[in-house]
Short mmCIF file of C-alpha atoms and ligand atoms in Angstrom, two decimals:
data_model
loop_
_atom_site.label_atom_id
_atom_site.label_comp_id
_atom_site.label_asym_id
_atom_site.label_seq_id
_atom_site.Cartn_x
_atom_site.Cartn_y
_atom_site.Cartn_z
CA UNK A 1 -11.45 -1.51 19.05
CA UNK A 2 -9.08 0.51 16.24
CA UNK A 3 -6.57 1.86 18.82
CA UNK A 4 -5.69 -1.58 20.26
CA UNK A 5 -5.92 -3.13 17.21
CA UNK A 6 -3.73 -0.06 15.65
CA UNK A 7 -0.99 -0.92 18.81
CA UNK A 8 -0.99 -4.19 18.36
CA UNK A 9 -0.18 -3.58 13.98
CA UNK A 10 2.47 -1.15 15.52
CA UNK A 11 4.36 -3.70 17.16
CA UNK A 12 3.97 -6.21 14.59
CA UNK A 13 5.60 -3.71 12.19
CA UNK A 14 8.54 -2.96 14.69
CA UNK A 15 8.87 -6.91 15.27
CA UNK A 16 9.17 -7.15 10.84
CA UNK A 17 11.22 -4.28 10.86
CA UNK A 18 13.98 -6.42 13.24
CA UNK A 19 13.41 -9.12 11.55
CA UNK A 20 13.99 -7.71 7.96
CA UNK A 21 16.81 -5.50 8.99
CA UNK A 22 19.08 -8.89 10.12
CA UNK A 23 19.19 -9.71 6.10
CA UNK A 24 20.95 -7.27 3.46
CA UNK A 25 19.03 -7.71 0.12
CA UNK A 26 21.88 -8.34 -2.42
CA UNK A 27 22.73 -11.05 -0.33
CA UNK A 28 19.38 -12.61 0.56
CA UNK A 29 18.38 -15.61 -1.53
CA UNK A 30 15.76 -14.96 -4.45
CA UNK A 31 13.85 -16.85 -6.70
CA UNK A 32 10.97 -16.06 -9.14
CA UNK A 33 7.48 -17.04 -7.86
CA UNK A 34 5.36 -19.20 -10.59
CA UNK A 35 3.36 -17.71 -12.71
CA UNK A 36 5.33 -14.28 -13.23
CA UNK A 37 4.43 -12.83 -9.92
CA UNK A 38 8.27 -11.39 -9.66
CA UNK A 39 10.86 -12.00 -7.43
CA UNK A 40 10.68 -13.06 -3.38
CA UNK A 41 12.81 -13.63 -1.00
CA UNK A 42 13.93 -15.50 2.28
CA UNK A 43 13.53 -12.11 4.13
CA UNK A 44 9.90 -11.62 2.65
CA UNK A 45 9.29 -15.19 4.10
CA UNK A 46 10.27 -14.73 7.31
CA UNK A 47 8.80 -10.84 7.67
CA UNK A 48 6.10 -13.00 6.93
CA UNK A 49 6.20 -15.88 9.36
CA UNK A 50 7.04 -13.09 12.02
CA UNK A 51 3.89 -10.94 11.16
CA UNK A 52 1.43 -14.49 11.12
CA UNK A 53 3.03 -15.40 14.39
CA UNK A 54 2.64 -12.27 15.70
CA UNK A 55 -0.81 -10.95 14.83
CA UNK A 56 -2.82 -14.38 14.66
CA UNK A 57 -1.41 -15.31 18.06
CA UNK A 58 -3.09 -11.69 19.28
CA UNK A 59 -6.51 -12.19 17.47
CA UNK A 60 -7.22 -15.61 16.33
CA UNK A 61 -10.50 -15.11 15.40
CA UNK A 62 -9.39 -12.98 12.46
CA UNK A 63 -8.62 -13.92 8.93
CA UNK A 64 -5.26 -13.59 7.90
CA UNK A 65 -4.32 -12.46 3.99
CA UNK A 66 -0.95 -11.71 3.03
CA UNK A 67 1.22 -11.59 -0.38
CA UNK A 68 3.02 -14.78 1.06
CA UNK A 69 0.62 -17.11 2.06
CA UNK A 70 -1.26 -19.38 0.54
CA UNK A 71 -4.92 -17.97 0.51
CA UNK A 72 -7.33 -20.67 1.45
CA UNK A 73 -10.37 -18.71 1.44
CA UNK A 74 -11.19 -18.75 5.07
CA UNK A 75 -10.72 -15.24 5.73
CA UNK A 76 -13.64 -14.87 3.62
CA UNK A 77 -15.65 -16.04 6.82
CA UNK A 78 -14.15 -13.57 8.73
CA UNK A 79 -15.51 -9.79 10.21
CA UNK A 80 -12.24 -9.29 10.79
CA UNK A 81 -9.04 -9.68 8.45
CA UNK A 82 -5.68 -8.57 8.47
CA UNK A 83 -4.19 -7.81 5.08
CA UNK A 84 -0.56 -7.68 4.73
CA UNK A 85 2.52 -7.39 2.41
CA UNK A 86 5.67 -8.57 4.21
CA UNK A 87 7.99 -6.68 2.16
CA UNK A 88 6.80 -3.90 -0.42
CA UNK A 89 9.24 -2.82 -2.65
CA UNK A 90 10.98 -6.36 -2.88
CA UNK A 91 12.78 -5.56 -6.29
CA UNK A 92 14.49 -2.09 -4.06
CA UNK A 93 15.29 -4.34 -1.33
CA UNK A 94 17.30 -6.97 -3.38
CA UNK A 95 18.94 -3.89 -4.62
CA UNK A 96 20.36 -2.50 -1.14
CA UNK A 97 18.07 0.22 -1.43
CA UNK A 98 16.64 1.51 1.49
CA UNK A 99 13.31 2.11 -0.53
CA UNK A 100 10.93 -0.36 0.96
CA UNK A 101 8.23 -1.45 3.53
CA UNK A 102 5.65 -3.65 5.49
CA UNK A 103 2.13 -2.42 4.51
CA UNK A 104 -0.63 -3.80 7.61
CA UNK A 105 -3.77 -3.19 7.37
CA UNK A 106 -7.44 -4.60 9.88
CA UNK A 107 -10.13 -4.58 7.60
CA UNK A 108 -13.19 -5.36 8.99
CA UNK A 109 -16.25 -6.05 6.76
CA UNK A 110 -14.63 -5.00 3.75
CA UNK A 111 -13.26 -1.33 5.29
CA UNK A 112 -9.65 -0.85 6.69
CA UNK A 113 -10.06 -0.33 10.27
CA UNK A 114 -6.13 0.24 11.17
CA UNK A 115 -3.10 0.95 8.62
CA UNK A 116 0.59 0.60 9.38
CA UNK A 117 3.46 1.21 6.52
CA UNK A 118 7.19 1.19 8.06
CA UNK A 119 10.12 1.77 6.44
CA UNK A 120 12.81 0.05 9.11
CA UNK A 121 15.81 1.51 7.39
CA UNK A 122 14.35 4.71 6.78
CA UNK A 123 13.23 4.62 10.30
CA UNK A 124 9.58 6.11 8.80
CA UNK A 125 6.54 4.91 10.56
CA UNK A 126 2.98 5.99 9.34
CA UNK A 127 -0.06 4.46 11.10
CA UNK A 128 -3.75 5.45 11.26
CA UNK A 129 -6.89 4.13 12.94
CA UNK A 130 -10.17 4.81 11.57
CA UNK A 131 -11.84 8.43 12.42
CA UNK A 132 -8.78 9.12 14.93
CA UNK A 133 -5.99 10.75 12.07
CA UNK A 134 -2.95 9.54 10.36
CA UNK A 135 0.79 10.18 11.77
CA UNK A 136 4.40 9.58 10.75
CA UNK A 137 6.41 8.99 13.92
CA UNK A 138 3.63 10.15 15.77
CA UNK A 139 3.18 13.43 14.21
CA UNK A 140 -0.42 14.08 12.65
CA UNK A 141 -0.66 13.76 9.24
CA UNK A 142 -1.90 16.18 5.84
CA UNK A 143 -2.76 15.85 2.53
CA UNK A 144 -1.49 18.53 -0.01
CA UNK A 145 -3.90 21.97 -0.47
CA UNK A 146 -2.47 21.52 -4.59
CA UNK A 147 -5.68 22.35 -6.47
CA UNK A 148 -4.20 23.16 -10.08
CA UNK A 149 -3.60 19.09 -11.89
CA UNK A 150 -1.16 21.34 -13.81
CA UNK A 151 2.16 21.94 -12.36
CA UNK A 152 0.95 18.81 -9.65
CA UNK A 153 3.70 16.48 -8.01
CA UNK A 154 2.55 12.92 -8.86
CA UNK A 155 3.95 9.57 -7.82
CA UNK A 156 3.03 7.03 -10.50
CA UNK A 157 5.00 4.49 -12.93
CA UNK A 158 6.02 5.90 -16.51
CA UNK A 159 2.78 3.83 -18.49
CA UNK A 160 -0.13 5.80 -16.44
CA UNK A 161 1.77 9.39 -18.12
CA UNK A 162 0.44 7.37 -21.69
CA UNK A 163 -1.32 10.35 -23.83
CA UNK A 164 -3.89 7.60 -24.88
CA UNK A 165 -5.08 7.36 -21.06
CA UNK A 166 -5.96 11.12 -21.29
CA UNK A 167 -8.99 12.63 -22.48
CA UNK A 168 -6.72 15.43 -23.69
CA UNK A 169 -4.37 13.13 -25.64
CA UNK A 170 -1.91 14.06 -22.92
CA UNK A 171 -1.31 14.55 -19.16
CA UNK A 172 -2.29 18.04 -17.53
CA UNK A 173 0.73 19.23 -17.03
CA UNK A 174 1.72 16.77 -14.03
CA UNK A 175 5.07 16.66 -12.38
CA UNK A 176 5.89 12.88 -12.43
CA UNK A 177 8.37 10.71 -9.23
CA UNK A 178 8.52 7.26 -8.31
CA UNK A 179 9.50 5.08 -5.72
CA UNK A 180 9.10 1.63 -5.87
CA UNK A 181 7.10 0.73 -3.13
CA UNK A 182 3.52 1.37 -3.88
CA UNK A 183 2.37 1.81 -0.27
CA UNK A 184 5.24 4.00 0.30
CA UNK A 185 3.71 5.97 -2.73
CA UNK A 186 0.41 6.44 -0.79
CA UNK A 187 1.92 7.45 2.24
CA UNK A 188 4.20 9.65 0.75
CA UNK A 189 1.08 11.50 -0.62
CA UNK A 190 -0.73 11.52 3.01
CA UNK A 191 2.07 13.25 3.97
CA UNK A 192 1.47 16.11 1.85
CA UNK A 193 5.07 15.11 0.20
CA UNK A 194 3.83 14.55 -3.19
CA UNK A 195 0.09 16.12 -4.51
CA UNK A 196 -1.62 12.69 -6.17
CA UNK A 197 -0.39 9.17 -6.74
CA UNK A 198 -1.89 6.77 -9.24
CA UNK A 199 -2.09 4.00 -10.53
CA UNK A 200 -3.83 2.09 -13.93
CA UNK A 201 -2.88 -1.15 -13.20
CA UNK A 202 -4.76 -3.65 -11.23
CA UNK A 203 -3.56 -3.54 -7.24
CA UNK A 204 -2.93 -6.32 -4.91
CA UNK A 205 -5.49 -5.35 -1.93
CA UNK A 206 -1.77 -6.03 0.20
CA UNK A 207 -0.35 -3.19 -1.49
CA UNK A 208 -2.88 -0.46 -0.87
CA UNK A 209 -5.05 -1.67 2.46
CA UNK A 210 -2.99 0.29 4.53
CA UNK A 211 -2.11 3.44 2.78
CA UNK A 212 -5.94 3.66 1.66
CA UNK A 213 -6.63 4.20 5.42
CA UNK A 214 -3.68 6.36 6.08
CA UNK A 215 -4.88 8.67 3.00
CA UNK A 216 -8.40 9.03 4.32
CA UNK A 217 -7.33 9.76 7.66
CA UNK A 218 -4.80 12.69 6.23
CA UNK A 219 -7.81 13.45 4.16
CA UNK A 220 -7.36 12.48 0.77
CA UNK A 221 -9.46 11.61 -1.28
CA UNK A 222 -9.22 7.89 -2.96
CA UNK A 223 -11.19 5.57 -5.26
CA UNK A 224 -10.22 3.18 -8.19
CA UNK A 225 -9.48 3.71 -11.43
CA UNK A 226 -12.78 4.53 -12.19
CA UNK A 227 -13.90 6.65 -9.35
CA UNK A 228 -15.28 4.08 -7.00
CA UNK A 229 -14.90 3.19 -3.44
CA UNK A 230 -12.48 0.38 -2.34
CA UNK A 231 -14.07 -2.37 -0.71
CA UNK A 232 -11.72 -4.98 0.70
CA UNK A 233 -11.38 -8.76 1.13
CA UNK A 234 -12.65 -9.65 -2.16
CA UNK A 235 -12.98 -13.26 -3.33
CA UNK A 236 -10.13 -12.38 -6.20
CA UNK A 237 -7.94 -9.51 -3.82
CA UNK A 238 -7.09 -6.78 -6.83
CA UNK A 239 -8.94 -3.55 -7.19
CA UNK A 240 -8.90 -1.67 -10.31
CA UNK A 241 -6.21 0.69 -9.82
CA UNK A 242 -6.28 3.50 -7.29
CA UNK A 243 -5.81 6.96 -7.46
CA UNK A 244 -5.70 9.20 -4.39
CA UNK A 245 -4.93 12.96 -3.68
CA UNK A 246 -6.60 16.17 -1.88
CA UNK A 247 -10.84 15.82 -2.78
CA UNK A 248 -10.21 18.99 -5.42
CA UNK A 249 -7.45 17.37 -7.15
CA UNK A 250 -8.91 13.80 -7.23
CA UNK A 251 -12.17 14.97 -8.63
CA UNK A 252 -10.02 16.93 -11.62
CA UNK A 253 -7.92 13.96 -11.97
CA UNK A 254 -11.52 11.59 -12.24
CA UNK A 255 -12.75 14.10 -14.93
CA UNK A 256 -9.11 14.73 -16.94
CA UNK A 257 -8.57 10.58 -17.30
CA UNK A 258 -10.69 8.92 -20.44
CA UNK A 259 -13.59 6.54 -18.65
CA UNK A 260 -11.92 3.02 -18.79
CA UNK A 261 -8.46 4.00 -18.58
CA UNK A 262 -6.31 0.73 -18.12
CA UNK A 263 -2.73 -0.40 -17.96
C1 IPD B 1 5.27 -4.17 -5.98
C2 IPD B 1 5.65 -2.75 -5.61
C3 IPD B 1 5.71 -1.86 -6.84
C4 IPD B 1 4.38 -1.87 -7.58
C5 IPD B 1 4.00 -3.30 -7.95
C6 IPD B 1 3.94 -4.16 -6.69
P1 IPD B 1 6.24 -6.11 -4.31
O1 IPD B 1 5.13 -4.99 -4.81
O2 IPD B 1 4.72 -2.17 -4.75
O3 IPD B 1 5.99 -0.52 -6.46
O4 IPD B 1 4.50 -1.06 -8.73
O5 IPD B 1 2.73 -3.28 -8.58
O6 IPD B 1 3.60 -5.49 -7.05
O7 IPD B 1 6.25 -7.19 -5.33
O8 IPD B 1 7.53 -5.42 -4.18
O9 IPD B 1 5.64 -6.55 -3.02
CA1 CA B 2 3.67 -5.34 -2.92
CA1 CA B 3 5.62 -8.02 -1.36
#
């Protein structure tokens, strides 16, 4: 049942939030995880532990997938899953920035069911079950009416403005921001605070499980890269890319990108 399930990721988030706030970043040990997967820290750990603890005590029958964990495949078995990134935006946080968030998302056979993104120090909460809206502190939820690509606010990292991803040889005319967490980026634009937010690069299904849901629910439209749906809880959890904005503006975006634009 989404609304449980969406009360229970509520309090979760709350419980990371007080948790993550009891560290300051510039003084939180770091180290670099193998492999070049960037920086973590003992705050993302233990927003971790506190989110496992938390939501597998509630529902032990689901599968549990999360930036932090070792993945041993047995969510894969699972209607259920929850999908989580302790801390998005780890990079801001080690920075003293205020710029970053848990991302919690239910999927349930391969569609997010229940999205939470919180911002503890910005005191921002967006949640949304599925076919019941998206809020921020408890107030509904829009997407941006923007119809024109040119002139458009989007959030997206300097390589996706690349001429050579354009059919035209160039961007439409976009208007570009950034902030560094990426589901902060999606629920910035299901707030109707930015038109569009892409991105090229392959996406950690942690990152965007939760602001996928909370865009649909504002409606948005979103896809990958190339157009298609998102279908979660994949074997190997990275979608191509994502790119997400009102249904006018995503379709011009689809037809204004070159087919097979990567980063
Ligand atoms: C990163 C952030 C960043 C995005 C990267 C992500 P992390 O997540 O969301 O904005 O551009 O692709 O990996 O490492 O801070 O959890
Ligand atoms: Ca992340
Ligand atoms: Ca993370």
């Amino acid at each position: 049942m989404p609304v449980t399930d969406l009360k229970l990721l509520i309090a979760a988030a709350q419980a990371a939030g007080d948790v993550a706030r009891q560290y300051t970043g510039p003084s939180a040990k770091v180290w670099d995880k193998p492999e070049g997967a960037g920086p973590v820290t003992e705050a993302d750990l233990a927003v971790n532990r506190v989110l496992e603890d938390t939501l597998r005590a509630a529902r032990p029958n689901y599968g549990w997938l999360s930036e932090e964990s070792e993945d041993d495949g047995a969510r894969l078995t699972r209607e259920r899953v929850f999908i989580v990134d302790p801390i998005d935006g780890t990079r801001s946080f080690i920075e003293g920035s205020k710029t970053w968030a848990h991302s919690i998302a239910l999927v349930e056979q391969g569609k997010v069911v229940a999205g939470v993104i919180y911002l503890p120090m910005r005191d921002k909460l967006y949640a949304a079950a599925r076919g019941m809206g998206a809020t921020l502190n408890s107030t509904p939820l829009k997407v941006g009416a923007s119809n024109r690509l040119n002139g458009a606010s989007m959030l997206a990292a300097k390589p996706n403005f690349d001429g050579k991803h354009w059919r035209a040889g160039e961007h439409p005319g976009l208007v570009r921001s950034f902030r560094p967490s990426l589901a902060y980026r999606m629920a910035l634009v299901a707030e109707g605070r930015f038109d569009a937010m892409m991105t090229l690069r392959g996406a950690w299904e942690w990152d965007i499980a939760a602001g996928a849901l909370i865009l649909t629910e504002a409606g948005a439209a979103i896809s990958d890269r190339d157009g298609e749906s998102l279908v979660f809880n994949n074997q190997a959890p990275k979608l191509p890319g994502v790119l997400a904005a009102n249904p006018v503006l995503h379709g011009e975006l689809r037809e204004t990108l070159k087919p097979g634009a990567v980063i």
